[in-house]
Amino acid sequence: MIEKILHSESGDVHYWISESVNNEALSLFFLHGLTATHELFINQVNYFEKEYNVIVWDAPAHGLSRPYCNFSYEKAANDAVNILKENRIESAVFIGQSMGGYMAQSVIKRFPNYVKAFVSIDSTPFGEKYYSKFDRWILKHFEGMAKMYPDKSLRKAIAKQNTNSKHAYDNMYKMVSIYDKAELCHLMAVGYAGFMEDNSDIHIDCPVLLIVGECDNTGKVHKYNKEWAKDINVPITWIKDAAHNSNDDQPEQVNRCIKEFLISIVD
């Protein structure tokens, strides 16, 4: 993997890509969740990079992709597609965890031809009907609630909420520790509020894999995914002993499910 930088009007976006892109192989674009970095997918990169073209990024306003002016999901979608264009990749399987799933759907909304397939990991669907007025209110006022936590307690709470294993907890805590408290709170605010602004009814024509940790207690992830699965007629793949970062809690289970899905879409 080599590091590259996409230069956009809003800021530099750092990403890592297979050193030699094979045009005959599938390309996998991994998009991490809110407040995380590309390190969320270390176990997926190590597993898939020998057989597939792999891309992983620090999403706009995250990790090394800071500072970034006026984050939005529309900008993130444009950045993701421009990364594909820079590397002459016609389409990719977008694999998004939590916020990364929102970003993938934002790409589908605007650039469906660039999405070969979509893997949602502990994310939730685009669609007006899924979110109540109270859900929307909570997401739009998240910054104020986060500010009520003491600094260290906030980071511990984020890491604990998202994980169900020590190694995943340690990784999440390390990732959120790069932000100071004000930046961390603001990042969560623009991430959630931005999702509400970009959310709309979309139609997904490509193959979809829904992955959810059995122990994911974040918001209404289980409820939303059950409704989503019914609406698009796709079963949920439940990951045992995994919370919101199920790909980090149980990488072997998640990698196996993704691999089976990838085989199915090329047969």
mmCIF file of C-alpha atoms in Angstrom:
data_model
loop_
_atom_site.group_PDB
_atom_site.id
_atom_site.type_symbol
_atom_site.label_atom_id
_atom_site.label_comp_id
_atom_site.label_asym_id
_atom_site.label_seq_id
_atom_site.Cartn_x
_atom_site.Cartn_y
_atom_site.Cartn_z
ATOM 1 C CA MET A 1 0.000 0.000 0.000
ATOM 2 C CA ILE A 2 1.193 3.491 -0.792
ATOM 3 C CA GLU A 3 -0.042 6.791 0.607
ATOM 4 C CA LYS A 4 -1.420 9.409 -1.755
ATOM 5 C CA ILE A 5 -3.107 12.775 -1.320
ATOM 6 C CA LEU A 6 -6.153 14.093 -3.139
ATOM 7 C CA HIS A 7 -5.987 17.867 -3.287
ATOM 8 C CA SER A 8 -9.471 19.358 -3.073
ATOM 9 C CA GLU A 9 -10.708 22.916 -2.635
ATOM 10 C CA SER A 10 -11.745 22.093 0.943
ATOM 11 C CA GLY A 11 -8.530 20.393 2.001
ATOM 12 C CA ASP A 12 -6.111 17.542 1.364
ATOM 13 C CA VAL A 13 -7.549 14.038 1.663
ATOM 14 C CA HIS A 14 -5.039 11.316 2.537
ATOM 15 C CA TYR A 15 -5.619 7.798 1.272
ATOM 16 C CA TRP A 16 -3.751 4.528 0.870
ATOM 17 C CA ILE A 17 -4.025 2.345 -2.215
ATOM 18 C CA SER A 18 -2.523 -0.835 -3.598
ATOM 19 C CA GLU A 19 0.892 -0.050 -5.006
ATOM 20 C CA SER A 20 0.022 -1.605 -8.363
ATOM 21 C CA VAL A 21 -3.631 -1.436 -9.418
ATOM 22 C CA ASN A 22 -4.740 -4.529 -11.332
ATOM 23 C CA ASN A 23 -7.477 -3.599 -13.791
ATOM 24 C CA GLU A 24 -8.634 -7.210 -13.894
ATOM 25 C CA ALA A 25 -9.350 -7.334 -10.139
ATOM 26 C CA LEU A 26 -12.167 -5.848 -8.084
ATOM 27 C CA SER A 27 -11.398 -2.617 -6.272
ATOM 28 C CA LEU A 28 -12.479 -2.309 -2.634
ATOM 29 C CA PHE A 29 -12.912 1.148 -1.084
ATOM 30 C CA PHE A 30 -13.097 1.028 2.730
ATOM 31 C CA LEU A 31 -14.763 4.018 4.439
ATOM 32 C CA HIS A 32 -14.442 4.254 8.220
ATOM 33 C CA GLY A 33 -16.899 5.607 10.773
ATOM 34 C CA LEU A 34 -17.219 8.952 12.496
ATOM 35 C CA THR A 35 -14.159 10.057 14.561
ATOM 36 C CA ALA A 36 -12.159 7.011 13.417
ATOM 37 C CA THR A 37 -9.364 6.801 10.824
ATOM 38 C CA HIS A 38 -8.156 4.332 8.203
ATOM 39 C CA GLU A 39 -6.711 2.263 11.053
ATOM 40 C CA LEU A 40 -10.194 0.905 11.734
ATOM 41 C CA PHE A 41 -9.688 -1.347 8.699
ATOM 42 C CA ILE A 42 -6.177 -2.648 9.327
ATOM 43 C CA ASN A 43 -7.438 -6.242 9.564
ATOM 44 C CA GLN A 44 -9.378 -5.914 6.319
ATOM 45 C CA VAL A 45 -6.473 -4.356 4.418
ATOM 46 C CA ASN A 46 -4.134 -7.151 5.499
ATOM 47 C CA TYR A 47 -6.698 -9.781 4.478
ATOM 48 C CA PHE A 48 -7.785 -8.437 1.083
ATOM 49 C CA GLU A 49 -4.797 -6.559 -0.346
ATOM 50 C CA LYS A 50 -3.159 -9.577 -1.989
ATOM 51 C CA GLU A 51 -6.184 -10.462 -4.098
ATOM 52 C CA TYR A 52 -7.956 -7.144 -4.685
ATOM 53 C CA ASN A 53 -7.188 -3.501 -5.317
ATOM 54 C CA VAL A 54 -7.666 -1.899 -1.905
ATOM 55 C CA ILE A 55 -8.285 1.746 -1.043
ATOM 56 C CA VAL A 56 -8.667 3.091 2.480
ATOM 57 C CA TRP A 57 -8.749 6.741 3.508
ATOM 58 C CA ASP A 58 -8.795 9.147 6.345
ATOM 59 C CA ALA A 59 -12.180 10.617 5.489
ATOM 60 C CA PRO A 60 -12.455 14.385 4.999
ATOM 61 C CA ALA A 61 -12.049 16.161 8.390
ATOM 62 C CA HIS A 62 -10.614 12.980 9.962
ATOM 63 C CA GLY A 63 -7.111 11.791 10.799
ATOM 64 C CA LEU A 64 -4.526 13.214 8.424
ATOM 65 C CA SER A 65 -7.270 14.734 6.247
ATOM 66 C CA ARG A 66 -7.399 17.822 8.447
ATOM 67 C CA PRO A 67 -7.941 20.712 8.311
ATOM 68 C CA TYR A 68 -10.932 20.383 5.992
ATOM 69 C CA CYS A 69 -13.262 23.307 5.355
ATOM 70 C CA ASN A 70 -17.033 22.936 5.765
ATOM 71 C CA PHE A 71 -17.389 19.152 5.743
ATOM 72 C CA SER A 72 -20.413 17.704 3.971
ATOM 73 C CA TYR A 73 -21.373 14.285 2.625
ATOM 74 C CA GLU A 74 -21.685 15.740 -0.857
ATOM 75 C CA LYS A 75 -18.043 16.864 -0.687
ATOM 76 C CA ALA A 76 -16.994 13.471 0.675
ATOM 77 C CA ALA A 77 -18.792 11.709 -2.181
ATOM 78 C CA ASN A 78 -17.043 13.918 -4.720
ATOM 79 C CA ASP A 79 -13.673 13.279 -3.057
ATOM 80 C CA ALA A 80 -14.217 9.512 -3.101
ATOM 81 C CA VAL A 81 -15.094 9.479 -6.798
ATOM 82 C CA ASN A 82 -12.168 11.761 -7.619
ATOM 83 C CA ILE A 83 -9.847 9.272 -5.916
ATOM 84 C CA LEU A 84 -11.185 6.574 -8.249
ATOM 85 C CA LYS A 85 -10.735 8.869 -11.244
ATOM 86 C CA GLU A 86 -7.172 9.746 -10.239
ATOM 87 C CA ASN A 87 -6.310 6.058 -10.232
ATOM 88 C CA ARG A 88 -8.283 5.177 -13.384
ATOM 89 C CA ILE A 89 -10.649 2.896 -11.514
ATOM 90 C CA GLU A 90 -14.050 2.695 -13.189
ATOM 91 C CA SER A 91 -15.972 1.348 -10.189
ATOM 92 C CA ALA A 92 -15.406 -0.065 -6.723
ATOM 93 C CA VAL A 93 -17.104 -2.074 -4.023
ATOM 94 C CA PHE A 94 -17.796 0.532 -1.339
ATOM 95 C CA ILE A 95 -17.438 -0.925 2.159
ATOM 96 C CA GLY A 96 -18.639 1.573 4.751
ATOM 97 C CA GLN A 97 -18.706 1.239 8.528
ATOM 98 C CA SER A 98 -21.267 3.471 10.283
ATOM 99 C CA MET A 99 -20.635 6.973 8.869
ATOM 100 C CA GLY A 100 -18.727 5.287 6.059
ATOM 101 C CA GLY A 101 -22.006 3.666 5.057
ATOM 102 C CA TYR A 102 -23.569 7.123 4.821
ATOM 103 C CA MET A 103 -20.706 8.230 2.607
ATOM 104 C CA ALA A 104 -21.128 5.179 0.395
ATOM 105 C CA GLN A 105 -24.844 5.909 0.029
ATOM 106 C CA SER A 106 -24.007 9.528 -0.740
ATOM 107 C CA VAL A 107 -21.876 8.229 -3.613
ATOM 108 C CA ILE A 108 -24.707 5.939 -4.749
ATOM 109 C CA LYS A 109 -27.076 8.916 -4.644
ATOM 110 C CA ARG A 110 -24.853 10.991 -6.955
ATOM 111 C CA PHE A 111 -22.580 8.599 -8.844
ATOM 112 C CA PRO A 112 -24.241 5.140 -8.983
ATOM 113 C CA ASN A 113 -22.128 4.013 -11.916
ATOM 114 C CA TYR A 114 -19.020 4.145 -9.732
ATOM 115 C CA VAL A 115 -20.449 1.685 -7.199
ATOM 116 C CA LYS A 116 -20.023 -1.964 -8.153
ATOM 117 C CA ALA A 117 -21.552 -3.151 -4.860
ATOM 118 C CA PHE A 118 -22.175 -1.853 -1.350
ATOM 119 C CA VAL A 119 -21.251 -3.429 1.981
ATOM 120 C CA SER A 120 -22.797 -1.738 5.015
ATOM 121 C CA ILE A 121 -21.117 -2.478 8.347
ATOM 122 C CA ASP A 122 -23.155 -1.308 11.337
ATOM 123 C CA SER A 123 -24.498 1.604 9.328
ATOM 124 C CA THR A 124 -28.092 2.702 8.679
ATOM 125 C CA PRO A 125 -30.069 3.519 5.542
ATOM 126 C CA PHE A 126 -30.724 6.661 3.611
ATOM 127 C CA GLY A 127 -34.472 7.308 3.518
ATOM 128 C CA GLU A 128 -36.856 9.846 5.025
ATOM 129 C CA LYS A 129 -39.197 7.288 6.565
ATOM 130 C CA TYR A 130 -36.674 5.635 8.865
ATOM 131 C CA TYR A 131 -35.969 8.574 11.170
ATOM 132 C CA SER A 132 -38.491 10.097 13.547
ATOM 133 C CA LYS A 133 -38.595 13.784 14.464
ATOM 134 C CA PHE A 134 -36.970 12.891 17.781
ATOM 135 C CA ASP A 135 -34.184 10.953 16.012
ATOM 136 C CA ARG A 136 -33.479 13.983 13.853
ATOM 137 C CA TRP A 137 -33.521 16.331 16.834
ATOM 138 C CA ILE A 138 -30.998 14.186 18.717
ATOM 139 C CA LEU A 139 -28.641 14.028 15.744
ATOM 140 C CA LYS A 140 -28.808 17.766 15.148
ATOM 141 C CA HIS A 141 -28.044 18.593 18.800
ATOM 142 C CA PHE A 142 -25.336 16.021 19.442
ATOM 143 C CA GLU A 143 -22.532 18.543 19.915
ATOM 144 C CA GLY A 144 -24.092 20.087 23.008
ATOM 145 C CA MET A 145 -24.645 16.697 24.594
ATOM 146 C CA ALA A 146 -21.069 15.590 23.880
ATOM 147 C CA LYS A 147 -19.664 18.756 25.451
ATOM 148 C CA MET A 148 -21.227 17.760 28.788
ATOM 149 C CA TYR A 149 -18.715 14.910 29.159
ATOM 150 C CA PRO A 150 -15.279 15.530 30.689
ATOM 151 C CA ASP A 151 -12.570 15.185 28.051
ATOM 152 C CA LYS A 152 -11.133 11.786 28.993
ATOM 153 C CA SER A 153 -14.547 10.376 29.863
ATOM 154 C CA LEU A 154 -15.849 11.328 26.411
ATOM 155 C CA ARG A 155 -13.104 9.372 24.657
ATOM 156 C CA LYS A 156 -13.616 6.367 26.908
ATOM 157 C CA ALA A 157 -17.361 6.490 26.331
ATOM 158 C CA ILE A 158 -16.938 6.565 22.547
ATOM 159 C CA ALA A 159 -14.499 3.645 22.585
ATOM 160 C CA LYS A 160 -16.666 1.603 24.963
ATOM 161 C CA GLN A 161 -19.890 2.262 23.056
ATOM 162 C CA ASN A 162 -18.401 1.146 19.752
ATOM 163 C CA THR A 163 -16.571 -2.013 20.747
ATOM 164 C CA ASN A 164 -16.920 -5.366 22.460
ATOM 165 C CA SER A 165 -13.276 -6.480 22.721
ATOM 166 C CA LYS A 166 -10.128 -5.069 24.294
ATOM 167 C CA HIS A 167 -8.162 -4.820 21.043
ATOM 168 C CA ALA A 168 -10.994 -2.942 19.309
ATOM 169 C CA TYR A 169 -11.464 -0.693 22.356
ATOM 170 C CA ASP A 170 -7.767 0.170 22.418
ATOM 171 C CA ASN A 171 -7.788 0.892 18.686
ATOM 172 C CA MET A 172 -10.848 3.146 18.888
ATOM 173 C CA TYR A 173 -9.486 5.011 21.897
ATOM 174 C CA LYS A 174 -6.216 5.605 20.041
ATOM 175 C CA MET A 175 -8.074 6.932 16.996
ATOM 176 C CA VAL A 176 -10.247 9.416 18.910
ATOM 177 C CA SER A 177 -7.253 10.586 20.952
ATOM 178 C CA ILE A 178 -5.825 12.534 18.005
ATOM 179 C CA TYR A 179 -8.575 15.165 18.348
ATOM 180 C CA ASP A 180 -8.851 17.734 21.116
ATOM 181 C CA LYS A 181 -12.234 17.840 22.839
ATOM 182 C CA ALA A 182 -13.619 20.816 20.915
ATOM 183 C CA GLU A 183 -12.693 19.273 17.570
ATOM 184 C CA LEU A 184 -14.050 15.878 18.598
ATOM 185 C CA CYS A 185 -17.412 17.334 19.649
ATOM 186 C CA HIS A 186 -17.669 19.452 16.514
ATOM 187 C CA LEU A 187 -16.749 16.499 14.314
ATOM 188 C CA MET A 188 -19.562 14.430 15.778
ATOM 189 C CA ALA A 189 -21.926 17.363 15.299
ATOM 190 C CA VAL A 190 -21.159 17.900 11.619
ATOM 191 C CA GLY A 191 -21.110 14.149 11.006
ATOM 192 C CA TYR A 192 -24.594 13.564 12.375
ATOM 193 C CA ALA A 193 -26.167 16.857 11.305
ATOM 194 C CA GLY A 194 -24.597 16.472 7.868
ATOM 195 C CA PHE A 195 -26.204 13.064 7.505
ATOM 196 C CA MET A 196 -29.610 14.540 8.243
ATOM 197 C CA GLU A 197 -28.997 17.229 5.626
ATOM 198 C CA ASP A 198 -27.932 14.734 2.957
ATOM 199 C CA ASN A 199 -30.460 12.039 3.833
ATOM 200 C CA SER A 200 -33.067 11.398 1.170
ATOM 201 C CA ASP A 201 -34.876 8.526 -0.472
ATOM 202 C CA ILE A 202 -32.506 6.688 -2.799
ATOM 203 C CA HIS A 203 -32.699 3.558 -4.922
ATOM 204 C CA ILE A 204 -29.803 1.115 -4.726
ATOM 205 C CA ASP A 205 -29.440 -1.004 -7.866
ATOM 206 C CA CYS A 206 -26.145 -2.681 -7.004
ATOM 207 C CA PRO A 207 -25.686 -5.813 -4.837
ATOM 208 C CA VAL A 208 -25.848 -5.074 -1.095
ATOM 209 C CA LEU A 209 -24.462 -6.846 1.973
ATOM 210 C CA LEU A 210 -25.771 -5.763 5.381
ATOM 211 C CA ILE A 211 -23.474 -6.610 8.300
ATOM 212 C CA VAL A 212 -24.492 -5.853 11.896
ATOM 213 C CA GLY A 213 -22.864 -6.752 15.199
ATOM 214 C CA GLU A 214 -25.168 -8.738 17.473
ATOM 215 C CA CYS A 215 -24.019 -6.554 20.396
ATOM 216 C CA ASP A 216 -24.341 -3.243 18.544
ATOM 217 C CA ASN A 217 -26.287 -1.028 20.949
ATOM 218 C CA THR A 218 -25.542 2.237 19.172
ATOM 219 C CA GLY A 219 -28.741 4.203 18.679
ATOM 220 C CA LYS A 220 -31.324 2.218 16.721
ATOM 221 C CA VAL A 221 -28.917 0.387 14.427
ATOM 222 C CA HIS A 222 -30.665 -2.978 14.884
ATOM 223 C CA LYS A 223 -34.125 -1.507 14.302
ATOM 224 C CA TYR A 224 -33.111 0.479 11.235
ATOM 225 C CA ASN A 225 -31.295 -2.472 9.671
ATOM 226 C CA LYS A 226 -34.239 -4.812 10.154
ATOM 227 C CA GLU A 227 -36.477 -2.317 8.359
ATOM 228 C CA TRP A 228 -33.843 -1.713 5.683
ATOM 229 C CA ALA A 229 -33.319 -5.439 5.077
ATOM 230 C CA LYS A 230 -37.052 -5.947 4.622
ATOM 231 C CA ASP A 231 -37.379 -3.001 2.250
ATOM 232 C CA ILE A 232 -34.537 -4.049 -0.070
ATOM 233 C CA ASN A 233 -35.077 -7.812 0.390
ATOM 234 C CA VAL A 234 -31.550 -8.488 1.635
ATOM 235 C CA PRO A 235 -30.809 -10.609 4.722
ATOM 236 C CA ILE A 236 -28.768 -9.237 7.597
ATOM 237 C CA THR A 237 -25.472 -10.963 8.348
ATOM 238 C CA TRP A 238 -25.208 -10.893 12.145
ATOM 239 C CA ILE A 239 -21.730 -10.899 13.655
ATOM 240 C CA LYS A 240 -21.476 -12.779 16.932
ATOM 241 C CA ASP A 241 -19.795 -11.084 19.926
ATOM 242 C CA ALA A 242 -19.403 -7.812 18.005
ATOM 243 C CA ALA A 243 -20.571 -4.281 18.720
ATOM 244 C CA HIS A 244 -20.672 -1.222 16.435
ATOM 245 C CA ASN A 245 -17.118 -1.690 15.128
ATOM 246 C CA SER A 246 -17.887 -5.282 14.237
ATOM 247 C CA ASN A 247 -15.125 -5.484 11.629
ATOM 248 C CA ASP A 248 -12.591 -4.674 14.381
ATOM 249 C CA ASP A 249 -14.238 -6.738 17.121
ATOM 250 C CA GLN A 250 -14.523 -9.853 14.939
ATOM 251 C CA PRO A 251 -12.394 -9.380 11.811
ATOM 252 C CA GLU A 252 -12.304 -13.048 10.863
ATOM 253 C CA GLN A 253 -16.107 -13.304 10.773
ATOM 254 C CA VAL A 254 -16.509 -10.060 8.858
ATOM 255 C CA ASN A 255 -13.721 -10.798 6.388
ATOM 256 C CA ARG A 256 -15.204 -14.194 5.624
ATOM 257 C CA CYS A 257 -18.653 -12.685 4.998
ATOM 258 C CA ILE A 258 -17.259 -9.994 2.721
ATOM 259 C CA LYS A 259 -15.154 -12.520 0.791
ATOM 260 C CA GLU A 260 -18.199 -14.739 0.184
ATOM 261 C CA PHE A 261 -20.139 -11.693 -0.989
ATOM 262 C CA LEU A 262 -17.370 -10.648 -3.381
ATOM 263 C CA ILE A 263 -17.252 -14.136 -4.879
ATOM 264 C CA SER A 264 -21.018 -14.041 -5.381
ATOM 265 C CA ILE A 265 -21.037 -10.761 -7.301
ATOM 266 C CA VAL A 266 -18.465 -11.902 -9.868
ATOM 267 C CA ASP A 267 -19.924 -15.366 -10.524
#
